[in-house]
């Protein structure tokens, strides 16, 4: 009996020593592959092209907050340092000044209906894909609805005009030609977060491009990253941010911007 107990104790000791030395061995895992932009881009199927109908200019309804009526940028500021928005106002429109960087509304918003018109200037054919008229409307400073020249200019479909950038391509391509005005009507529902920083309810967006639905109550799955996966970042109300993209093509213009809180 005593012998058996000693034997069991010895086996247990050996097992414990073995487990210890196993724990001390450094395990080798594969390196995580570095994310590259192309890993989150896809090119097919290209959305069907739909020629939009004529649209009357939608002036702001009586309960809207007018964010730009062609006169000045008093509702906007530099996203970099909250100084005066440095884009150019002329002829009732505002044009991106790439040196000045992104601009954002001074006011923050929760759920809203946003009307915004934008125009891609005529430019040389050397500007292609994402380097042709790239800008963007960021909802709550987090989620980009892409602005791009998608008229005879193919790119990865989850990065063309009307896409939720690097997430959801538009249902169809309702783009107007360079020099003509495009219209976005965007209906946005802000997310609700859990206490541990996940989405309880994801953000949702409907986008109507030139009178054509291109996002139909689309669930946004996280931030719209250029490289890597969407991230969940806890946030509250946020501004509308307009992107000054770093590509060398001429800057695009915006006009007639208004928002209704929902
Ligand atoms: Mg963009």
XYZ file of N, CA and C and ligand atoms in Angstrom:
787
model
N 0.830 -1.203 0.000
C 0.000 0.000 0.000
C 0.874 1.266 0.000
N 1.810 1.294 0.957
C 2.735 2.434 1.055
C 3.504 2.595 -0.249
N 3.928 1.428 -0.748
C 4.688 1.444 -2.001
C 3.862 2.057 -3.137
N 2.564 1.628 -3.171
C 1.681 2.141 -4.226
C 1.528 3.652 -4.149
N 1.360 4.140 -2.884
C 1.186 5.600 -2.715
C 2.438 6.328 -3.183
N 3.614 5.791 -2.808
C 4.880 6.406 -3.223
C 4.982 6.440 -4.746
N 4.554 5.286 -5.327
C 4.621 5.172 -6.793
C 3.731 6.222 -7.462
N 2.509 6.365 -6.910
C 1.559 7.339 -7.484
C 2.128 8.760 -7.348
N 2.713 9.023 -6.160
C 3.283 10.367 -5.920
C 4.405 10.642 -6.913
N 5.233 9.607 -7.174
C 6.351 9.777 -8.103
C 5.851 10.056 -9.516
N 4.807 9.354 -9.928
C 4.243 9.556 -11.272
C 3.672 10.970 -11.379
N 2.975 11.379 -10.295
C 2.371 12.724 -10.299
C 3.453 13.793 -10.397
N 4.560 13.566 -9.682
C 5.665 14.526 -9.696
C 6.253 14.631 -11.105
N 6.447 13.448 -11.730
C 7.013 13.440 -13.089
C 6.083 14.167 -14.064
N 4.760 13.910 -13.901
C 3.781 14.529 -14.802
C 3.823 16.043 -14.626
N 3.943 16.462 -13.355
C 3.946 17.896 -13.093
C 5.201 18.556 -13.676
N 6.344 17.858 -13.566
C 7.595 18.387 -14.139
C 7.482 18.512 -15.653
N 6.869 17.451 -16.263
C 6.716 17.448 -17.722
C 5.832 18.614 -18.149
N 4.720 18.833 -17.421
C 3.784 19.912 -17.768
C 4.495 21.262 -17.661
N 5.320 21.373 -16.609
C 6.070 22.603 -16.384
C 7.008 22.922 -17.543
N 7.750 21.885 -17.957
C 8.717 22.123 -19.016
C 7.988 22.411 -20.329
N 6.787 21.809 -20.501
C 5.986 22.063 -21.710
C 5.563 23.534 -21.742
N 5.135 24.005 -20.529
C 4.675 25.400 -20.449
C 5.810 26.370 -20.723
N 7.028 25.952 -20.360
C 8.153 26.867 -20.542
C 8.658 26.917 -21.980
N 8.285 25.899 -22.789
C 8.704 25.908 -24.196
C 8.023 27.064 -24.908
N 8.768 27.799 -25.719
C 8.152 28.930 -26.427
C 7.447 28.403 -27.672
N 6.135 28.624 -27.735
C 5.390 28.124 -28.894
C 5.610 29.032 -30.083
N 5.721 28.418 -31.233
C 5.898 29.190 -32.466
C 4.553 29.282 -33.187
N 4.094 30.489 -33.460
C 2.877 30.696 -34.253
C 3.252 31.382 -35.562
N 2.413 31.176 -36.612
C 2.712 31.909 -37.853
C 2.537 33.405 -37.643
N 3.339 34.196 -38.317
C 3.194 35.660 -38.289
C 1.875 36.037 -38.948
N 1.167 36.997 -38.386
C -0.038 37.472 -39.064
C 0.359 38.225 -40.320
N -0.325 37.874 -41.432
C 0.015 38.515 -42.697
C -0.335 39.998 -42.634
N 0.539 40.835 -43.175
C 0.305 42.271 -43.170
C -0.812 42.610 -44.151
N -1.816 43.380 -43.698
C -2.927 43.740 -44.579
C -2.447 44.735 -45.626
N -2.901 44.512 -46.853
C -2.629 45.453 -47.939
C -3.964 45.961 -48.470
N -3.984 47.177 -49.077
C -5.259 47.730 -49.538
C -6.060 46.769 -50.416
N -5.382 46.075 -51.333
C -6.082 45.199 -52.285
C -6.815 44.038 -51.638
N -6.484 43.699 -50.416
C -7.119 42.566 -49.745
C -8.588 42.826 -49.420
N -8.975 44.108 -49.366
C -10.382 44.408 -49.064
C -11.083 45.087 -50.239
N -10.564 44.818 -51.465
C -11.169 45.422 -52.663
C -11.619 44.310 -53.588
N -12.818 44.437 -54.187
C -13.207 43.473 -55.213
C -13.866 44.188 -56.385
N -13.709 43.627 -57.574
C -14.032 44.336 -58.824
C -15.250 43.780 -59.545
N -15.735 42.627 -59.177
C -16.891 42.064 -59.884
C -17.904 41.557 -58.874
N -19.204 41.506 -59.236
C -19.754 42.046 -60.471
C -19.864 43.569 -60.403
N -19.632 44.239 -61.529
C -19.789 45.689 -61.590
C -21.287 46.007 -61.540
N -21.723 46.952 -60.707
C -23.147 47.304 -60.662
C -23.650 47.770 -62.027
N -24.892 47.389 -62.320
C -25.539 47.788 -63.581
C -25.608 49.317 -63.676
N -25.443 49.841 -64.879
C -25.527 51.301 -65.069
C -26.982 51.695 -65.304
N -27.463 52.658 -64.533
C -28.824 53.179 -64.669
C -28.710 54.673 -64.969
N -29.342 55.132 -66.045
C -29.320 56.568 -66.356
C -30.381 57.257 -65.508
N -29.958 58.176 -64.627
C -30.957 58.816 -63.763
C -31.882 59.736 -64.545
N -33.090 59.934 -64.033
C -34.025 60.869 -64.657
C -33.683 62.298 -64.260
N -34.409 63.250 -64.820
C -34.197 64.650 -64.441
C -34.704 64.863 -63.024
N -34.039 65.738 -62.304
C -34.448 66.034 -60.932
C -34.512 67.537 -60.762
N -35.591 67.987 -60.151
C -35.646 69.406 -59.790
C -34.718 69.613 -58.594
N -34.134 70.787 -58.480
C -33.281 71.073 -57.322
C -34.139 71.074 -56.058
N -33.700 70.316 -55.066
C -34.463 70.234 -53.820
C -33.942 71.286 -52.857
N -34.638 72.419 -52.758
C -34.207 73.421 -51.782
C -34.609 72.947 -50.393
N -33.979 73.528 -49.376
C -34.137 73.016 -48.015
C -35.571 73.164 -47.509
N -36.137 72.114 -46.925
C -37.455 72.235 -46.294
C -37.388 73.113 -45.040
N -38.534 73.525 -44.534
C -38.569 74.547 -43.475
C -37.897 74.102 -42.174
N -37.869 72.791 -41.892
C -37.283 72.350 -40.612
C -35.827 71.889 -40.760
N -35.220 72.160 -41.907
C -33.845 71.687 -42.132
C -32.817 72.650 -41.550
N -31.670 72.107 -41.191
C -30.501 72.919 -40.836
C -29.722 73.110 -42.136
N -29.587 74.367 -42.548
C -28.875 74.623 -43.806
C -27.371 74.622 -43.511
N -26.663 73.696 -44.140
C -25.226 73.564 -43.873
C -24.388 74.314 -44.916
N -24.961 74.509 -46.091
C -24.281 75.328 -47.104
C -25.308 75.794 -48.128
N -25.455 77.125 -48.213
C -26.433 77.668 -49.162
C -25.746 78.458 -50.268
N -24.441 78.265 -50.399
C -23.725 78.912 -51.493
C -23.019 80.195 -51.084
N -23.273 80.641 -49.845
C -22.715 81.952 -49.453
C -21.390 81.844 -48.716
N -21.336 80.995 -47.690
C -20.105 80.927 -46.891
C -19.993 79.574 -46.189
N -18.856 79.383 -45.518
C -18.590 78.109 -44.838
C -18.744 78.258 -43.321
N -19.690 79.108 -42.910
C -19.820 79.389 -41.473
C -20.260 78.153 -40.673
N -20.856 77.162 -41.319
C -21.282 75.948 -40.598
C -20.156 74.907 -40.539
N -18.993 75.224 -41.123
C -17.916 74.242 -41.297
C -16.619 74.702 -40.641
N -15.764 73.726 -40.374
C -14.438 74.030 -39.815
C -13.443 73.000 -40.354
N -12.167 73.302 -40.182
C -11.128 72.339 -40.561
C -11.219 71.123 -39.638
N -11.182 69.916 -40.228
C -11.241 68.707 -39.399
C -9.925 68.494 -38.659
N -8.873 69.118 -39.183
C -7.538 68.932 -38.608
C -7.411 69.646 -37.272
N -7.818 70.919 -37.235
C -7.549 71.699 -36.022
C -8.686 72.663 -35.639
N -9.863 72.430 -36.209
C -11.046 73.256 -35.886
C -10.877 74.731 -36.282
N -9.870 75.036 -37.075
C -9.742 76.419 -37.568
C -10.757 76.608 -38.710
N -10.773 77.803 -39.302
C -11.744 78.084 -40.369
C -11.584 77.094 -41.525
N -12.697 76.651 -42.078
C -12.667 75.717 -43.215
C -12.023 76.424 -44.407
N -10.993 75.813 -44.978
C -10.199 76.498 -45.997
C -10.570 76.169 -47.431
N -11.795 75.660 -47.666
C -12.167 75.385 -49.051
C -12.631 76.679 -49.719
N -12.711 76.645 -51.054
C -13.004 77.864 -51.813
C -14.499 77.980 -52.086
N -15.069 79.133 -51.770
C -16.479 79.387 -52.093
C -16.525 80.348 -53.275
N -17.228 79.941 -54.329
C -17.344 80.793 -55.530
C -18.594 80.374 -56.301
N -19.266 81.322 -56.884
C -20.435 81.049 -57.735
C -21.486 80.154 -57.063
N -21.651 80.293 -55.764
C -22.681 79.512 -55.063
C -22.303 78.073 -54.758
N -21.023 77.732 -54.982
C -20.579 76.363 -54.696
C -19.310 76.400 -53.846
N -18.976 75.276 -53.230
C -17.682 75.177 -52.542
C -16.829 74.124 -53.236
N -15.539 74.410 -53.340
C -14.626 73.479 -54.017
C -13.520 73.063 -53.055
N -13.213 71.767 -53.097
C -12.168 71.222 -52.231
C -10.846 71.961 -52.456
N -10.229 72.372 -51.374
C -8.861 72.874 -51.425
C -8.005 71.794 -50.780
N -7.282 71.057 -51.615
C -6.594 69.867 -51.089
C -5.556 70.186 -50.031
N -4.993 71.383 -50.118
C -3.997 71.758 -49.094
C -4.656 71.944 -47.730
N -5.916 72.366 -47.737
C -6.604 72.662 -46.471
C -7.111 71.398 -45.773
N -7.191 70.281 -46.503
C -7.610 69.031 -45.877
C -9.118 68.915 -45.696
N -9.523 67.891 -44.952
C -10.948 67.600 -44.743
C -11.632 68.744 -43.992
N -12.914 68.935 -44.263
C -13.696 69.869 -43.450
C -14.873 69.114 -42.809
N -15.374 69.643 -41.729
C -16.500 68.995 -41.040
C -17.453 70.058 -40.503
N -18.688 69.631 -40.255
C -19.651 70.571 -39.683
C -19.241 70.892 -38.251
N -19.541 72.127 -37.826
C -19.252 72.477 -36.432
C -20.196 71.727 -35.497
N -21.389 71.478 -35.988
C -22.393 70.794 -35.165
C -22.279 69.277 -35.336
N -22.622 68.551 -34.276
C -22.655 67.082 -34.334
C -24.101 66.608 -34.441
N -24.265 65.427 -35.028
C -25.615 64.928 -35.299
C -25.753 63.466 -34.894
N -27.016 63.065 -34.716
C -27.341 61.684 -34.337
C -27.999 61.006 -35.551
N -29.305 60.867 -35.557
C -29.990 60.328 -36.748
C -30.383 61.493 -37.653
N -30.275 61.313 -38.950
C -30.578 62.446 -39.825
C -30.907 62.036 -41.257
N -31.476 63.014 -41.970
C -31.641 62.977 -43.417
C -30.738 64.079 -43.970
N -29.826 63.706 -44.852
C -28.860 64.670 -45.389
C -29.043 64.787 -46.906
N -29.115 66.021 -47.377
C -29.145 66.276 -48.818
C -27.844 66.978 -49.192
N -27.163 66.473 -50.198
C -25.886 67.081 -50.597
C -25.682 66.876 -52.097
N -25.256 67.914 -52.781
C -25.043 67.835 -54.232
C -23.554 67.990 -54.517
N -23.070 67.272 -55.495
C -21.627 67.279 -55.784
C -21.363 67.126 -57.273
N -20.260 67.707 -57.688
C -19.933 67.745 -59.111
C -18.451 67.439 -59.316
N -18.194 66.489 -60.219
C -16.809 66.145 -60.575
C -16.419 67.014 -61.768
N -15.310 67.716 -61.687
C -14.933 68.536 -62.846
C -14.432 67.674 -64.005
N -14.476 68.250 -65.203
C -13.867 67.574 -66.355
C -12.380 67.439 -66.059
N -11.812 66.325 -66.412
C -10.366 66.165 -66.198
C -9.771 65.174 -67.198
N -8.477 65.187 -67.247
C -7.708 64.359 -68.156
C -7.926 62.866 -67.873
N -7.809 62.033 -68.932
C -7.984 60.586 -68.778
C -6.888 59.920 -67.947
N -5.808 60.653 -67.713
C -4.732 60.042 -66.894
C -5.232 59.758 -65.463
N -6.285 60.482 -65.036
C -6.806 60.246 -63.689
C -7.821 59.109 -63.746
N -7.522 58.018 -63.062
C -8.331 56.791 -63.175
C -8.675 56.231 -61.799
N -9.660 55.337 -61.823
C -10.004 54.534 -60.641
C -10.191 55.436 -59.418
N -9.478 55.198 -58.344
C -9.671 55.976 -57.111
C -9.038 57.366 -57.179
N -8.269 57.612 -58.244
C -7.612 58.917 -58.375
C -8.395 59.850 -59.279
N -9.695 59.631 -59.399
C -10.513 60.472 -60.278
C -11.720 60.992 -59.490
N -11.586 62.225 -59.012
C -12.728 62.861 -58.319
C -13.048 62.248 -56.978
N -12.058 61.766 -56.286
C -12.304 61.099 -54.999
C -12.569 62.123 -53.899
N -13.671 61.949 -53.211
C -13.961 62.680 -51.979
C -14.806 61.721 -51.144
N -15.621 62.209 -50.272
C -16.443 61.301 -49.476
C -17.239 62.061 -48.435
N -18.395 61.510 -48.120
C -19.250 62.079 -47.076
C -19.182 61.117 -45.895
N -18.549 61.562 -44.800
C -18.422 60.711 -43.609
C -19.570 61.001 -42.655
N -20.300 59.954 -42.297
C -21.437 60.068 -41.402
C -20.927 59.940 -39.975
N -21.257 60.913 -39.143
C -20.755 60.960 -37.766
C -19.228 60.835 -37.717
N -18.591 61.346 -38.767
C -17.126 61.347 -38.815
C -16.529 59.944 -38.762
N -17.303 58.917 -39.122
C -16.876 57.526 -38.936
C -17.010 56.681 -40.201
N -18.105 56.887 -40.934
C -18.478 55.940 -41.981
C -18.593 56.681 -43.309
N -17.765 56.287 -44.282
C -17.696 57.034 -45.550
C -18.657 56.501 -46.607
N -19.525 57.389 -47.087
C -20.245 57.130 -48.332
C -19.352 57.709 -49.422
N -18.891 56.863 -50.319
C -17.869 57.285 -51.273
C -18.405 58.281 -52.293
N -17.588 59.275 -52.581
C -17.814 60.214 -53.679
C -16.650 60.013 -54.646
N -16.975 59.748 -55.906
C -15.948 59.436 -56.900
C -16.563 59.648 -58.275
N -15.721 59.873 -59.293
C -16.242 59.840 -60.658
C -16.399 58.376 -61.066
N -17.626 57.874 -61.021
C -17.874 56.484 -61.436
C -18.576 56.440 -62.786
N -18.397 57.506 -63.581
C -18.961 57.557 -64.937
C -17.852 57.123 -65.890
N -18.000 55.958 -66.481
C -16.945 55.398 -67.344
C -15.601 55.342 -66.629
N -15.619 55.005 -65.382
C -14.365 54.915 -64.625
C -14.481 53.764 -63.636
N -14.045 52.580 -64.090
C -14.189 51.413 -63.220
C -13.155 51.415 -62.110
N -13.566 50.876 -60.987
C -12.676 50.707 -59.848
C -13.204 49.506 -59.083
N -12.596 49.179 -57.940
C -13.190 48.107 -57.140
C -14.582 48.552 -56.722
N -15.548 47.617 -56.818
C -16.953 48.016 -56.715
C -17.337 48.481 -55.312
N -16.621 47.968 -54.303
C -16.933 48.439 -52.947
C -16.190 49.740 -52.628
N -15.698 50.403 -53.706
C -15.072 51.711 -53.538
C -15.586 52.716 -54.556
N -16.629 52.362 -55.309
C -17.128 53.313 -56.312
C -18.152 54.250 -55.690
N -18.599 55.245 -56.463
C -19.563 56.213 -55.936
C -20.799 55.478 -55.415
N -21.262 55.893 -54.259
C -22.455 55.268 -53.670
C -22.149 54.053 -52.825
N -20.880 53.666 -52.758
C -20.538 52.523 -51.887
C -20.387 53.005 -50.447
N -20.595 52.072 -49.514
C -20.105 52.263 -48.159
C -18.671 51.769 -48.255
N -17.714 52.666 -48.142
C -16.355 52.414 -48.605
C -15.746 51.132 -48.025
N -15.297 50.278 -48.933
C -14.668 48.981 -48.642
C -15.607 48.015 -47.920
N -16.926 48.303 -48.011
C -17.897 47.375 -47.427
C -18.946 46.965 -48.466
N -19.826 47.891 -48.811
C -20.982 47.511 -49.627
C -21.056 48.346 -50.903
N -20.972 47.692 -52.084
C -21.096 48.454 -53.329
C -22.522 48.991 -53.494
N -22.710 50.004 -54.358
C -24.072 50.469 -54.626
C -24.856 49.396 -55.379
N -26.183 49.419 -55.240
C -27.020 48.431 -55.938
C -26.907 48.595 -57.451
N -26.823 49.851 -57.900
C -26.619 50.156 -59.325
C -25.709 51.384 -59.413
N -25.267 51.673 -60.626
C -24.432 52.843 -60.864
C -25.299 53.936 -61.500
N -25.678 54.948 -60.722
C -26.589 56.003 -61.197
C -25.848 57.320 -61.424
N -24.593 57.212 -61.813
C -23.704 58.365 -61.900
C -24.017 59.265 -63.090
N -23.911 60.572 -62.854
C -23.979 61.534 -63.958
C -22.557 61.862 -64.426
N -22.456 62.390 -65.640
C -21.158 62.657 -66.269
C -20.430 63.803 -65.566
N -19.107 63.854 -65.697
C -18.350 64.979 -65.153
C -18.917 66.310 -65.657
N -18.934 67.305 -64.786
C -19.499 68.606 -65.149
C -20.972 68.732 -64.792
N -21.666 67.586 -64.598
C -23.073 67.609 -64.183
C -23.152 67.426 -62.664
N -24.278 67.849 -62.087
C -24.431 67.740 -60.630
C -25.067 66.421 -60.237
N -24.441 65.761 -59.281
C -24.989 64.551 -58.656
C -25.641 64.930 -57.338
N -26.630 64.139 -56.924
C -27.333 64.389 -55.667
C -27.299 63.133 -54.806
N -26.943 63.305 -53.541
C -27.130 62.239 -52.555
C -28.204 62.674 -51.564
N -29.164 61.803 -51.340
C -30.050 61.940 -50.187
C -29.748 60.742 -49.301
N -29.289 61.033 -48.094
C -28.770 59.988 -47.206
C -29.617 59.956 -45.935
N -30.151 58.796 -45.612
C -30.934 58.651 -44.373
C -30.141 57.720 -43.458
N -29.771 58.242 -42.299
C -28.806 57.548 -41.445
C -29.366 57.309 -40.040
N -29.172 56.103 -39.558
C -29.545 55.749 -38.184
C -28.283 55.374 -37.422
N -28.017 56.112 -36.355
C -26.781 55.920 -35.575
C -26.800 54.578 -34.841
N -25.620 54.042 -34.546
C -25.549 52.770 -33.819
C -25.843 52.942 -32.332
N -26.115 51.794 -31.694
C -26.216 51.749 -30.229
C -25.155 50.751 -29.780
N -24.410 51.091 -28.739
C -23.297 50.244 -28.290
C -23.637 49.518 -26.992
N -23.027 48.363 -26.815
C -23.125 47.659 -25.528
C -22.087 48.258 -24.575
N -22.191 47.904 -23.306
C -21.254 48.462 -22.324
C -19.817 48.029 -22.595
N -19.649 46.840 -23.223
C -18.279 46.390 -23.491
C -17.784 46.810 -24.874
N -18.446 47.794 -25.471
C -17.881 48.415 -26.670
C -18.158 47.703 -27.976
N -19.183 46.870 -28.038
C -19.597 46.256 -29.304
C -20.882 46.943 -29.774
N -21.285 46.639 -31.002
C -22.571 47.169 -31.456
C -23.709 46.353 -30.847
N -24.658 47.031 -30.224
C -25.927 46.381 -29.903
C -26.794 46.461 -31.163
N -26.834 47.662 -31.755
C -27.450 47.851 -33.075
C -26.431 48.544 -33.965
N -26.148 47.950 -35.105
C -25.180 48.554 -36.029
C -25.788 49.811 -36.660
N -24.920 50.745 -37.138
C -25.447 51.879 -37.884
C -26.088 51.403 -39.190
N -27.066 52.166 -39.667
C -27.755 51.799 -40.919
C -27.877 53.010 -41.816
N -27.850 52.757 -43.114
C -27.917 53.900 -44.043
C -28.665 53.535 -45.327
N -29.461 54.493 -45.756
C -30.087 54.429 -47.077
C -29.504 55.583 -47.883
N -29.067 55.286 -49.105
C -28.508 56.336 -49.961
C -29.284 56.353 -51.275
N -29.790 57.527 -51.626
C -30.471 57.716 -52.904
C -29.569 58.609 -53.744
N -29.118 58.077 -54.872
C -28.171 58.785 -55.743
C -28.928 59.210 -57.003
N -29.080 60.504 -57.183
C -29.809 61.034 -58.341
C -31.205 60.422 -58.464
N -31.873 60.227 -57.329
C -33.243 59.703 -57.340
C -33.319 58.188 -57.414
N -32.180 57.508 -57.370
C -32.128 56.050 -57.492
C -31.560 55.466 -56.194
N -32.258 54.493 -55.603
C -31.764 53.894 -54.351
C -30.521 53.051 -54.641
N -29.418 53.392 -54.000
C -28.187 52.603 -54.185
C -27.762 51.878 -52.903
N -28.249 52.343 -51.754
C -28.082 51.599 -50.492
C -29.460 51.574 -49.837
N -29.949 50.377 -49.531
C -31.303 50.235 -49.006
C -31.245 49.763 -47.558
N -31.247 50.714 -46.636
C -31.183 50.392 -45.205
C -30.010 49.439 -44.925
N -28.885 49.754 -45.481
C -27.687 48.907 -45.386
C -27.085 48.966 -43.987
N -26.747 47.791 -43.475
C -26.077 47.708 -42.181
C -24.597 48.044 -42.385
N -24.103 48.992 -41.628
C -22.683 49.332 -41.681
C -21.989 48.470 -40.617
N -20.902 47.803 -41.001
C -20.335 46.826 -40.057
C -19.165 47.381 -39.247
N -18.768 48.609 -39.525
C -17.687 49.218 -38.756
C -17.116 50.387 -39.526
N -15.995 50.903 -39.047
C -15.371 52.045 -39.703
C -14.940 51.659 -41.117
N -14.845 52.658 -41.987
C -14.533 52.405 -43.400
C -13.041 52.629 -43.629
N -12.285 51.590 -43.357
C -10.819 51.669 -43.386
C -10.289 51.521 -44.814
N -9.208 52.222 -45.124
C -8.519 52.010 -46.404
C -7.774 50.671 -46.378
N -7.098 50.397 -45.271
C -6.355 49.138 -45.135
C -6.918 48.364 -43.948
N -7.267 47.101 -44.209
C -7.686 46.237 -43.105
C -9.192 46.160 -42.950
N -9.598 45.470 -41.893
C -11.010 45.198 -41.653
C -11.691 46.407 -41.001
N -13.020 46.503 -41.161
C -13.757 47.544 -40.432
C -13.571 47.344 -38.919
N -13.504 48.461 -38.212
C -13.328 48.390 -36.750
C -14.582 48.906 -36.067
N -14.849 48.372 -34.900
C -15.941 48.909 -34.094
C -15.328 49.889 -33.103
N -15.689 51.168 -33.255
C -15.184 52.200 -32.344
C -16.377 52.856 -31.685
N -16.396 52.870 -30.380
C -17.514 53.496 -29.673
C -17.480 55.002 -29.941
N -18.632 55.550 -30.305
C -18.699 56.997 -30.548
C -20.093 57.504 -30.232
N -20.159 58.791 -30.022
C -21.448 59.451 -29.829
C -21.837 60.204 -31.087
N -22.594 61.270 -30.916
C -22.955 62.093 -32.065
C -21.682 62.603 -32.731
N -21.751 62.858 -34.016
C -20.549 63.306 -34.720
C -20.919 64.202 -35.892
N -19.915 64.927 -36.409
C -20.170 65.838 -37.528
C -20.285 65.101 -38.861
N -20.742 65.820 -39.866
C -20.613 65.379 -41.260
C -19.239 65.853 -41.705
N -18.424 64.943 -42.204
C -17.087 65.318 -42.662
C -17.009 65.119 -44.173
N -16.429 66.086 -44.866
C -16.214 65.972 -46.314
C -14.726 65.772 -46.570
N -14.422 64.757 -47.359
C -13.033 64.344 -47.542
C -12.310 65.163 -48.610
N -11.096 65.559 -48.253
C -10.166 66.127 -49.219
C -9.164 65.010 -49.512
N -9.355 64.316 -50.622
C -8.546 63.125 -50.901
C -7.162 63.531 -51.413
N -6.178 62.720 -51.073
C -4.793 63.066 -51.389
C -4.361 62.877 -52.832
N -5.248 62.398 -53.706
C -4.812 62.162 -55.091
C -4.647 63.495 -55.826
N -3.891 63.496 -56.949
C -3.567 64.773 -57.608
C -4.651 65.314 -58.545
N -5.801 64.643 -58.681
C -6.816 65.129 -59.631
C -7.472 66.405 -59.097
N -8.061 67.232 -59.989
C -8.671 68.485 -59.541
C -9.777 68.232 -58.508
N -9.900 69.160 -57.564
C -10.866 68.993 -56.475
C -12.307 69.101 -56.939
N -13.183 68.364 -56.322
C -14.589 68.363 -56.704
C -15.325 69.479 -55.950
N -16.577 69.736 -56.349
C -17.359 70.809 -55.728
C -18.633 70.272 -55.082
N -19.113 71.001 -54.092
C -20.374 70.681 -53.402
C -21.269 71.908 -53.408
N -22.570 71.684 -53.319
C -23.528 72.790 -53.162
C -24.795 72.273 -52.486
N -25.641 73.214 -52.076
C -26.984 72.902 -51.556
C -26.968 71.752 -50.536
N -26.383 72.010 -49.386
C -26.258 70.965 -48.353
C -27.184 71.316 -47.192
N -28.090 70.419 -46.874
C -28.963 70.629 -45.719
C -29.260 69.310 -45.034
N -29.676 69.403 -43.793
C -29.862 68.207 -42.970
C -31.103 68.371 -42.095
N -31.856 67.308 -41.971
C -32.980 67.275 -41.030
C -32.682 66.241 -39.960
N -32.789 66.655 -38.698
C -32.590 65.696 -37.603
C -33.789 64.764 -37.548
N -33.536 63.500 -37.285
C -34.642 62.520 -37.201
C -34.754 61.993 -35.776
Mg -13.241 58.885 -50.700
